[in-house]
């Protein structure tokens, strides 16, 4: 069955139809970001096979980030975090933004790191001490799985040094991706646990002096990772209006803002997910842009499930069912809208 105007124009027609059924009142909008997630740089010392981020030397302008931070605070955003690339490769940015956030009485989520970015122990201790003295009191989240080819001994040094400087046994999170070579990932975690002299349980590594939570996330088979897992696994995703990876201001080094952590933000489809740029838009303007972006607005008003159902009701057939809402979003952007 042919959709009105062909598949491309047809899905846009359906999105418009969905939005027309919504009241334009603020109470119906499910996009209320409570966090700014800064990507100060896309530079990284690792090259992981599942990562879609294009590495470059571009650094987010500190002055613009500070301005956006203050604007966000005025609009009720109280939490910030950092990811990358490798955010510790933009240490001056980290320290300055942390100090500004402390002055604004904001609180911190986490800094996502590969934990092996430093050249030596001296550089590691210096960076973590600066971060501690700046007032950072969030978590340090280490990405560690079969994709990240880190030396375990270096990760071990990072953990021990960070916990000692911050004097916090619960400082570290371990985040690992499931969906490719899980056996190797589990072996790495067990080896790290043994070196830390902790008990390795499902959900945490623990002893008298450490409590490290572990978090498993499903591999979202988009971009480079599309060949690493079966995207059509026979189960439809549970609708959450992208609360898991989204409902944030995800700010890239060039100032572009996305509504989610952006598994696909550095792919060619990224233009459809952009909701603003901190070089030219205020927080209020970006919120208005969300309403104007038909695809993003439909996700946060109606949900991906309703988009799927409307497409199927009009004869569109998907190759199967996927439990990954990120992959479904990616599929719509690459196979339906394109």
Coordinates of C-alpha atoms in Angstrom, one line a residue:
X1 CA 0.0 0.0 0.0
X2 CA 1.4 3.4 -1.0
X3 CA 1.3 6.1 1.6
X4 CA -0.1 9.5 0.6
X5 CA 2.6 11.3 -1.4
X6 CA 5.0 8.4 -1.2
X7 CA 6.7 6.9 1.9
X8 CA 8.8 10.1 2.6
X9 CA 6.0 12.6 2.3
X10 CA 3.6 10.1 3.8
X11 CA 5.3 9.8 7.2
X12 CA 5.5 13.6 7.4
X13 CA 1.7 13.7 6.7
X14 CA 1.2 11.2 9.5
X15 CA 3.3 13.3 11.9
X16 CA 1.3 16.4 11.0
X17 CA -1.9 14.5 11.6
X18 CA -0.7 13.4 15.0
X19 CA 0.3 16.9 16.0
X20 CA -3.1 18.3 14.9
X21 CA -4.8 16.1 17.5
X22 CA -2.8 17.6 20.3
X23 CA -3.7 20.6 22.4
X24 CA -1.0 23.3 22.1
X25 CA -0.9 23.7 25.9
X26 CA 2.3 23.3 27.8
X27 CA 0.8 20.6 30.0
X28 CA 0.7 18.1 27.1
X29 CA 4.4 18.5 26.3
X30 CA 6.5 15.6 27.6
X31 CA 9.8 17.3 26.8
X32 CA 10.9 19.0 30.0
X33 CA 14.7 18.7 30.1
X34 CA 16.1 18.8 33.6
X35 CA 19.7 18.3 32.6
X36 CA 22.3 19.9 30.3
X37 CA 24.7 17.2 29.0
X38 CA 27.8 18.9 27.6
X39 CA 30.1 17.3 25.0
X40 CA 33.0 19.7 25.3
X41 CA 35.0 17.7 22.7
X42 CA 34.6 14.8 20.4
X43 CA 38.3 14.0 20.6
X44 CA 39.1 10.6 22.2
X45 CA 42.1 8.5 22.8
X46 CA 40.2 5.4 21.8
X47 CA 38.5 4.3 18.6
X48 CA 35.7 2.0 19.5
X49 CA 34.0 0.0 16.7
X50 CA 30.5 0.9 17.8
X51 CA 31.0 4.6 18.2
X52 CA 29.5 7.0 15.6
X53 CA 31.1 10.2 17.0
X54 CA 33.5 11.8 14.4
X55 CA 36.6 12.9 16.3
X56 CA 37.8 16.4 15.8
X57 CA 39.8 19.1 17.5
X58 CA 36.8 21.4 17.9
X59 CA 36.2 22.5 21.4
X60 CA 33.0 24.0 22.8
X61 CA 33.4 27.7 23.4
X62 CA 33.6 28.1 27.1
X63 CA 31.9 31.5 27.1
X64 CA 28.9 30.2 25.2
X65 CA 28.6 27.2 27.5
X66 CA 28.7 29.4 30.6
X67 CA 26.0 31.6 29.1
X68 CA 23.8 28.7 28.3
X69 CA 24.3 27.2 31.7
X70 CA 23.1 30.4 33.4
X71 CA 20.2 30.6 31.0
X72 CA 19.3 27.0 31.8
X73 CA 19.4 27.7 35.5
X74 CA 17.0 30.6 35.1
X75 CA 14.6 28.3 33.3
X76 CA 14.7 25.7 36.0
X77 CA 17.4 23.3 34.8
X78 CA 19.4 22.3 37.9
X79 CA 21.5 19.4 36.7
X80 CA 24.5 19.0 34.4
X81 CA 26.8 16.2 33.1
X82 CA 29.6 15.7 30.7
X83 CA 30.3 13.2 28.0
X84 CA 32.2 13.0 24.8
X85 CA 34.5 12.1 23.1
X86 CA 36.6 12.0 26.2
X87 CA 35.7 14.9 28.4
X88 CA 38.9 14.8 30.4
X89 CA 40.7 15.8 27.2
X90 CA 39.0 19.2 27.7
X91 CA 40.0 19.6 31.3
X92 CA 40.0 23.4 31.4
X93 CA 36.5 23.4 30.1
X94 CA 35.4 20.9 32.7
X95 CA 37.0 22.8 35.6
X96 CA 35.5 26.2 34.6
X97 CA 32.0 24.8 33.9
X98 CA 32.0 22.9 37.2
X99 CA 33.0 26.0 39.1
X100 CA 30.2 28.0 37.4
X101 CA 27.7 25.3 38.2
X102 CA 28.7 25.2 41.8
X103 CA 28.3 29.0 41.9
X104 CA 24.8 28.6 40.4
X105 CA 24.0 26.0 43.1
X106 CA 23.4 23.3 40.4
X107 CA 24.1 19.6 41.0
X108 CA 26.0 17.1 39.0
X109 CA 25.0 13.9 37.3
X110 CA 28.1 12.2 36.0
X111 CA 31.2 12.5 33.9
X112 CA 31.4 9.7 31.4
X113 CA 35.0 8.6 30.7
X114 CA 37.0 5.7 29.4
X115 CA 39.3 6.1 32.4
X116 CA 42.5 5.6 30.4
X117 CA 43.0 9.1 28.9
X118 CA 45.9 10.1 31.1
X119 CA 49.6 9.8 30.2
X120 CA 50.9 9.0 33.7
X121 CA 49.9 8.9 37.4
X122 CA 51.1 12.5 37.9
X123 CA 48.8 13.8 35.2
X124 CA 45.9 11.8 36.6
X125 CA 46.3 13.0 40.1
X126 CA 46.6 16.6 39.0
X127 CA 43.4 16.5 36.9
X128 CA 41.3 14.7 39.5
X129 CA 42.6 17.0 42.3
X130 CA 41.6 20.1 40.2
X131 CA 38.2 18.6 39.6
X132 CA 37.7 17.9 43.3
X133 CA 38.8 21.3 44.3
X134 CA 36.5 22.9 41.7
X135 CA 33.6 21.4 43.7
X136 CA 32.5 18.5 41.5
X137 CA 30.5 16.0 43.6
X138 CA 28.8 13.9 40.9
X139 CA 29.8 10.4 39.8
X140 CA 32.6 9.3 37.4
X141 CA 31.0 6.8 35.0
X142 CA 33.5 4.5 33.3
X143 CA 32.5 2.9 29.9
X144 CA 34.0 -0.5 29.9
X145 CA 33.0 -3.5 27.8
X146 CA 34.2 -5.6 24.8
X147 CA 34.2 -2.5 22.6
X148 CA 36.6 -0.4 24.8
X149 CA 40.1 -1.8 24.5
X150 CA 41.4 -0.4 27.8
X151 CA 44.2 -1.8 29.8
X152 CA 42.6 -3.1 33.0
X153 CA 45.6 -1.9 35.1
X154 CA 45.1 1.7 33.9
X155 CA 41.4 1.6 34.8
X156 CA 42.4 0.2 38.2
X157 CA 44.7 3.1 38.7
X158 CA 42.0 5.6 37.7
X159 CA 39.5 4.1 40.2
X160 CA 41.9 3.9 43.1
X161 CA 43.2 7.4 42.6
X162 CA 39.7 9.0 42.1
X163 CA 38.2 7.2 45.2
X164 CA 41.2 8.4 47.3
X165 CA 41.1 12.0 46.1
X166 CA 37.3 12.3 46.4
X167 CA 37.2 10.2 49.6
X168 CA 34.0 8.5 48.3
X169 CA 33.5 4.8 48.1
X170 CA 30.5 5.2 45.8
X171 CA 32.1 7.6 43.3
X172 CA 32.5 5.2 40.4
X173 CA 29.9 3.8 38.0
X174 CA 30.7 1.1 35.5
X175 CA 28.7 1.2 32.4
X176 CA 28.9 -1.6 29.9
X177 CA 27.1 -2.4 26.6
X178 CA 25.3 -5.7 26.1
X179 CA 24.8 -7.1 22.7
X180 CA 28.2 -8.0 21.4
X181 CA 30.6 -10.5 22.9
X182 CA 29.1 -10.3 26.3
X183 CA 31.4 -13.1 27.5
X184 CA 34.5 -10.9 27.0
X185 CA 32.8 -8.0 28.8
X186 CA 32.0 -10.2 31.8
X187 CA 35.6 -11.5 31.9
X188 CA 36.9 -7.9 32.0
X189 CA 34.5 -7.0 34.8
X190 CA 35.4 -10.0 36.8
X191 CA 39.1 -9.4 36.3
X192 CA 38.7 -5.8 37.4
X193 CA 36.7 -7.0 40.4
X194 CA 39.5 -9.4 41.4
X195 CA 42.1 -6.7 41.2
X196 CA 40.0 -4.4 43.3
X197 CA 39.5 -7.3 45.8
X198 CA 35.7 -6.8 45.5
X199 CA 32.9 -9.3 45.3
X200 CA 31.4 -9.2 41.8
X201 CA 27.6 -9.3 42.0
X202 CA 25.0 -8.5 39.4
X203 CA 24.6 -4.8 39.7
X204 CA 27.7 -3.9 41.7
X205 CA 31.3 -4.5 42.8
X206 CA 31.6 -4.3 46.6
X207 CA 33.9 -4.7 49.5
X208 CA 34.4 -2.8 52.8
X209 CA 35.9 0.2 51.1
X210 CA 34.2 0.3 47.7
X211 CA 30.7 0.3 46.3
X212 CA 30.7 0.4 42.5
X213 CA 27.4 0.2 40.7
X214 CA 27.3 -1.4 37.3
X215 CA 24.8 -0.5 34.6
X216 CA 24.1 -2.6 31.6
X217 CA 22.7 -0.8 28.5
X218 CA 21.6 -2.6 25.4
X219 CA 23.6 -2.1 22.3
X220 CA 21.6 0.2 20.0
X221 CA 22.4 -1.1 16.5
X222 CA 22.7 2.2 14.7
X223 CA 25.4 3.4 12.4
X224 CA 28.6 1.4 12.8
X225 CA 26.9 -0.8 15.3
X226 CA 24.1 -1.8 12.9
X227 CA 26.0 -4.9 11.9
X228 CA 27.0 -5.9 15.5
X229 CA 23.5 -6.9 16.7
X230 CA 20.2 -8.1 15.3
X231 CA 18.0 -5.0 15.3
X232 CA 14.8 -6.9 14.6
X233 CA 14.7 -9.2 17.6
X234 CA 11.0 -10.0 17.6
X235 CA 9.8 -7.7 20.4
X236 CA 8.5 -4.2 20.2
X237 CA 10.1 -1.6 22.5
X238 CA 8.2 -0.3 25.5
X239 CA 7.2 3.3 25.0
X240 CA 8.9 5.8 27.4
X241 CA 8.8 9.0 25.3
X242 CA 12.6 8.7 25.1
X243 CA 13.0 9.3 28.8
X244 CA 15.9 6.8 29.0
X245 CA 18.4 8.4 26.6
X246 CA 16.6 11.7 26.2
X247 CA 14.6 14.6 27.6
X248 CA 17.9 16.5 28.0
X249 CA 19.8 19.2 26.3
X250 CA 22.6 17.3 24.7
X251 CA 25.1 20.0 23.5
X252 CA 27.8 19.3 21.0
X253 CA 31.1 21.2 20.6
X254 CA 29.7 23.2 17.7
X255 CA 26.8 24.3 19.8
X256 CA 24.1 22.1 18.2
X257 CA 21.5 20.9 20.7
X258 CA 19.7 17.5 20.6
X259 CA 16.8 16.2 22.7
X260 CA 18.6 12.9 23.5
X261 CA 22.0 11.4 24.0
X262 CA 22.2 10.9 20.3
X263 CA 23.2 7.4 19.3
X264 CA 22.8 8.9 15.8
X265 CA 23.8 12.5 16.3
X266 CA 26.9 12.3 14.3
X267 CA 25.3 10.4 11.4
X268 CA 24.0 12.1 8.3
X269 CA 20.5 12.1 9.8
X270 CA 21.5 14.4 12.6
X271 CA 19.9 17.5 11.0
X272 CA 16.4 16.1 11.7
X273 CA 17.1 15.8 15.4
X274 CA 18.7 19.3 16.0
X275 CA 16.5 21.5 18.1
X276 CA 18.8 24.5 18.3
X277 CA 22.3 25.9 18.7
X278 CA 23.6 27.7 21.8
X279 CA 25.4 30.2 19.6
X280 CA 22.1 31.7 18.5
X281 CA 19.3 30.2 20.7
X282 CA 18.2 30.7 24.3
X283 CA 16.7 27.9 26.3
X284 CA 13.2 29.3 25.7
X285 CA 13.8 29.5 22.0
X286 CA 15.0 25.9 21.9
X287 CA 11.9 24.8 23.7
X288 CA 9.8 26.5 21.0
X289 CA 12.0 24.8 18.3
X290 CA 11.0 21.4 19.8
X291 CA 7.4 22.2 19.0
X292 CA 8.3 23.2 15.4
X293 CA 10.4 20.1 14.7
X294 CA 7.7 17.7 13.5
X295 CA 9.6 14.5 14.2
X296 CA 10.9 15.4 17.7
X297 CA 7.6 17.0 18.7
X298 CA 5.7 13.9 17.7
X299 CA 8.0 11.7 19.7
X300 CA 7.6 13.7 22.9
X301 CA 3.9 14.3 22.4
X302 CA 2.6 11.1 21.0
X303 CA 5.5 8.6 21.3
X304 CA 7.3 6.4 18.8
X305 CA 4.7 3.7 19.4
X306 CA 1.9 5.8 18.0
X307 CA 4.0 6.8 15.0
X308 CA 4.6 3.1 14.4
X309 CA 0.9 2.2 14.7
X310 CA -0.2 5.0 12.4
X311 CA 2.3 3.8 9.8
X312 CA 1.2 0.2 10.1
X313 CA -2.5 1.2 9.9
X314 CA -1.7 2.8 6.6
X315 CA 0.0 -0.2 5.1
X316 CA 3.6 0.4 6.0
X317 CA 5.4 -2.9 6.8
X318 CA 8.5 -3.0 9.0
X319 CA 11.1 -5.9 8.5
X320 CA 10.3 -7.1 12.0
X321 CA 9.9 -6.0 15.6
X322 CA 12.7 -4.3 17.6
X323 CA 12.9 -3.8 21.3
X324 CA 15.2 -0.8 20.8
X325 CA 13.4 2.5 20.5
X326 CA 16.7 4.1 19.5
X327 CA 17.0 1.7 16.6
X328 CA 13.3 2.3 15.6
X329 CA 14.0 6.1 15.6
X330 CA 17.1 5.5 13.5
X331 CA 15.2 3.3 11.1
X332 CA 12.5 5.9 10.6
X333 CA 15.1 8.6 9.9
X334 CA 17.2 6.5 7.5
X335 CA 14.6 4.2 5.8
X336 CA 11.4 6.2 5.9
X337 CA 12.1 9.9 6.0
X338 CA 15.2 9.7 3.7

